[in-house]
Coordinates of C-alpha atoms in Angstrom, one line a residue:
M260 CA 0.0 0.0 0.0
S261 CA 1.5 3.4 -1.1
A262 CA 1.9 6.2 1.5
L263 CA -0.5 9.0 1.3
P264 CA 0.9 12.2 -0.1
E265 CA 2.0 14.7 2.5
A266 CA -0.6 17.4 3.1
Q267 CA 0.4 20.8 1.8
P268 CA -0.3 24.0 3.8
A269 CA -2.4 26.7 2.2
P270 CA -0.2 29.3 0.4
L271 CA 0.6 32.5 2.3
D272 CA -1.0 35.7 1.1
L273 CA 1.4 38.0 -0.8
L274 CA 2.2 40.5 1.9
T275 CA 3.0 37.8 4.4
A276 CA 5.2 36.1 1.8
V277 CA 7.0 39.4 1.2
R278 CA 7.7 39.8 5.0
E279 CA 8.6 36.2 5.6
R280 CA 10.9 35.5 2.6
R281 CA 14.2 34.6 4.1
T282 CA 17.5 33.3 2.9
V283 CA 18.0 29.8 4.4
D284 CA 21.5 28.3 4.4
L285 CA 22.2 25.1 2.5
N286 CA 22.9 23.1 5.7
R287 CA 19.4 23.9 7.0
L288 CA 17.6 22.4 4.0
S289 CA 15.7 19.1 4.0
P290 CA 16.6 16.5 1.3
R291 CA 12.8 16.2 0.6
P292 CA 12.3 16.7 -3.1
I293 CA 10.2 19.5 -4.5
P294 CA 7.4 18.2 -6.9
T295 CA 7.8 19.1 -10.5
S296 CA 4.3 20.6 -10.4
T297 CA 5.4 22.9 -7.7
L298 CA 8.5 23.9 -9.6
L299 CA 6.3 24.7 -12.7
T300 CA 4.1 26.9 -10.5
L301 CA 7.2 28.9 -9.3
L302 CA 8.5 29.2 -12.9
E303 CA 5.1 30.3 -14.1
A304 CA 5.0 33.0 -11.4
A305 CA 8.5 34.2 -12.5
N306 CA 7.2 34.3 -16.1
W307 CA 4.8 37.1 -15.1
A308 CA 7.5 39.5 -14.0
P309 CA 7.5 42.9 -15.7
S310 CA 9.9 43.7 -18.6
H311 CA 10.3 46.9 -20.6
G312 CA 9.1 46.3 -24.1
R313 CA 7.7 42.9 -23.1
T314 CA 11.0 41.3 -24.0
E315 CA 10.7 38.5 -21.3
P316 CA 14.5 38.0 -21.2
W317 CA 14.6 35.6 -18.2
R318 CA 16.0 32.2 -18.8
F319 CA 16.3 29.3 -16.2
V320 CA 18.0 25.9 -16.3
V321 CA 16.6 23.6 -13.6
F322 CA 18.8 21.0 -12.0
T323 CA 17.3 18.2 -9.9
G324 CA 18.2 14.7 -8.9
E325 CA 21.4 13.5 -10.5
G326 CA 21.2 16.4 -12.9
R327 CA 22.7 18.4 -10.1
M328 CA 26.0 16.6 -10.7
R329 CA 26.3 18.2 -14.1
L330 CA 26.0 21.6 -12.5
A331 CA 28.6 20.6 -9.9
E332 CA 31.1 19.6 -12.5
T333 CA 30.5 22.7 -14.5
L334 CA 31.0 25.0 -11.5
A335 CA 34.1 23.1 -10.3
T336 CA 35.7 23.5 -13.8
S337 CA 34.8 27.2 -13.7
L338 CA 36.4 27.5 -10.3
A339 CA 39.5 25.8 -11.6
R340 CA 39.7 28.2 -14.6
L341 CA 39.4 31.2 -12.2
K342 CA 42.6 29.8 -10.5
G343 CA 44.4 29.4 -13.8
E344 CA 43.9 25.6 -13.9
A345 CA 42.4 23.7 -16.8
E346 CA 40.5 21.2 -14.7
P347 CA 39.4 20.8 -11.1
G348 CA 41.2 18.5 -8.7
P349 CA 39.4 15.5 -7.2
D350 CA 38.9 17.3 -3.9
V351 CA 37.4 20.4 -5.5
L352 CA 35.1 18.2 -7.6
R353 CA 34.0 16.2 -4.6
A354 CA 33.3 19.3 -2.5
Q355 CA 31.3 20.8 -5.3
R356 CA 29.2 17.6 -5.7
E357 CA 28.5 17.5 -2.0
R358 CA 27.4 21.2 -2.1
Q359 CA 25.0 20.6 -4.9
R360 CA 23.4 17.7 -3.1
L361 CA 22.5 19.9 -0.1
A362 CA 19.6 21.5 -2.1
P363 CA 17.1 19.4 -4.0
V364 CA 16.8 22.0 -6.7
W365 CA 19.2 24.5 -8.3
L366 CA 18.4 27.1 -11.0
V367 CA 20.9 28.8 -13.2
V368 CA 19.5 32.3 -14.0
A369 CA 20.4 34.2 -17.2
A370 CA 19.3 37.2 -19.2
E371 CA 18.9 36.6 -22.9
P372 CA 18.2 39.8 -24.9
A373 CA 16.6 39.6 -28.3
E374 CA 18.8 39.2 -31.4
K375 CA 18.1 42.8 -32.2
P376 CA 17.7 44.3 -28.7
R377 CA 15.5 47.3 -28.3
M378 CA 16.3 47.7 -24.7
P379 CA 19.7 48.3 -23.0
L380 CA 21.2 45.3 -21.3
H381 CA 20.8 46.7 -17.8
E382 CA 17.0 46.9 -18.3
E383 CA 16.9 43.2 -19.4
Q384 CA 19.0 42.3 -16.3
W385 CA 16.6 44.2 -14.1
A386 CA 13.7 42.4 -15.6
V387 CA 15.4 39.1 -14.7
A388 CA 15.9 40.3 -11.2
C389 CA 12.2 40.9 -11.0
A390 CA 11.5 37.4 -12.2
V391 CA 13.9 35.9 -9.6
Q392 CA 12.3 37.9 -6.8
T393 CA 8.8 36.9 -8.0
L394 CA 9.9 33.2 -8.0
M395 CA 11.4 33.5 -4.5
L396 CA 8.2 35.1 -3.1
A397 CA 6.1 32.4 -4.7
A398 CA 8.4 29.8 -3.1
R399 CA 8.0 31.3 0.3
A400 CA 4.2 31.3 -0.1
L401 CA 4.5 27.6 -0.7
G402 CA 6.8 27.0 2.3
I403 CA 10.0 26.7 0.2
A404 CA 13.2 28.4 1.1
S405 CA 15.6 30.0 -1.4
K406 CA 18.9 31.8 -1.9
W407 CA 20.2 33.8 -4.8
I408 CA 24.0 33.3 -5.3
T409 CA 26.1 35.4 -7.7
N410 CA 29.6 34.1 -7.0
A411 CA 32.4 34.1 -9.6
P412 CA 32.0 30.5 -10.8
S413 CA 28.2 31.0 -11.4
L414 CA 29.0 33.9 -13.7
H415 CA 32.0 32.5 -15.4
E416 CA 32.3 32.2 -19.2
H417 CA 32.8 28.5 -19.0
T418 CA 29.6 28.1 -17.1
R419 CA 27.7 30.0 -19.8
Q420 CA 29.2 27.9 -22.6
A421 CA 28.8 24.6 -20.8
L422 CA 25.1 25.2 -20.2
G423 CA 24.5 26.0 -23.8
F424 CA 23.9 29.7 -23.6
G425 CA 24.8 31.9 -26.6
E426 CA 27.2 34.8 -26.8
G427 CA 24.8 37.5 -26.0
V428 CA 23.5 35.9 -22.8
S429 CA 24.6 37.2 -19.4
L430 CA 24.5 34.8 -16.5
M431 CA 23.0 36.2 -13.3
G432 CA 23.9 33.5 -10.8
L433 CA 22.2 30.6 -9.1
V434 CA 19.1 30.1 -7.0
Y435 CA 18.7 27.1 -4.8
L436 CA 15.4 25.9 -3.5
G437 CA 14.4 23.5 -0.7
Y438 CA 12.1 22.9 2.3
P439 CA 13.7 24.2 5.5
Q440 CA 14.4 21.9 8.4
G441 CA 13.0 23.2 11.7
E442 CA 11.4 26.5 12.3
W443 CA 11.2 29.1 9.6
P444 CA 13.9 31.7 10.3
A445 CA 12.8 35.1 11.6
G446 CA 14.0 38.3 10.0
E447 CA 14.0 42.0 10.9
R448 CA 14.3 45.3 9.1
R449 CA 15.1 48.8 10.2
P450 CA 12.0 51.1 10.1
V451 CA 11.0 52.1 6.6
A452 CA 10.6 55.7 7.8
D453 CA 14.4 55.8 8.0
K454 CA 14.6 55.2 4.2
V455 CA 11.8 57.3 2.7
R456 CA 11.4 61.0 2.1
W457 CA 8.0 62.4 1.3
V458 CA 7.5 65.4 -1.0
E459 CA 4.0 66.7 -0.6
E460 CA 4.3 70.3 -1.7
A461 CA 6.1 72.1 -4.6

């Protein structure tokens, strides 16, 4: 007799998800897989981000299961190239594989402008940032933790080529996703009044 599927909590409302979105470290993630249907929900949310000129430049490569090892090998090689080495040593490769296994899902994020772009690259990259934020908020609403990483290996030319992106594509890092272990981490912010000026009269 198969086990009953685990009950899913109701999604959080938007403002609660905004307040409670937190970065959760890799070592605090559960190995529990994220269903493909849930990942498609998150990617569909990202697909509704704003973009100037309706260019929709966001691109994602999703790594799950043993597919994560391809990402690990790519990043390990990029790390070696940053150090002036052609290939990673066995210890580096092993460490990268262990790191990728800590999160059940990894996304490579990229901005791909049109062949004849009408918008400057920075606007395309900002649109991708909006898509990533939308995805992370949707993830929080469904009880999934995330972190956006923009370290050197994730942005390296070898990473771009190895993942099949063309010359005009700019990598924008990695996002990992996973269910947190234990209590959801609390956050805090300084008062918004300290960061806002109001202009009410000419």
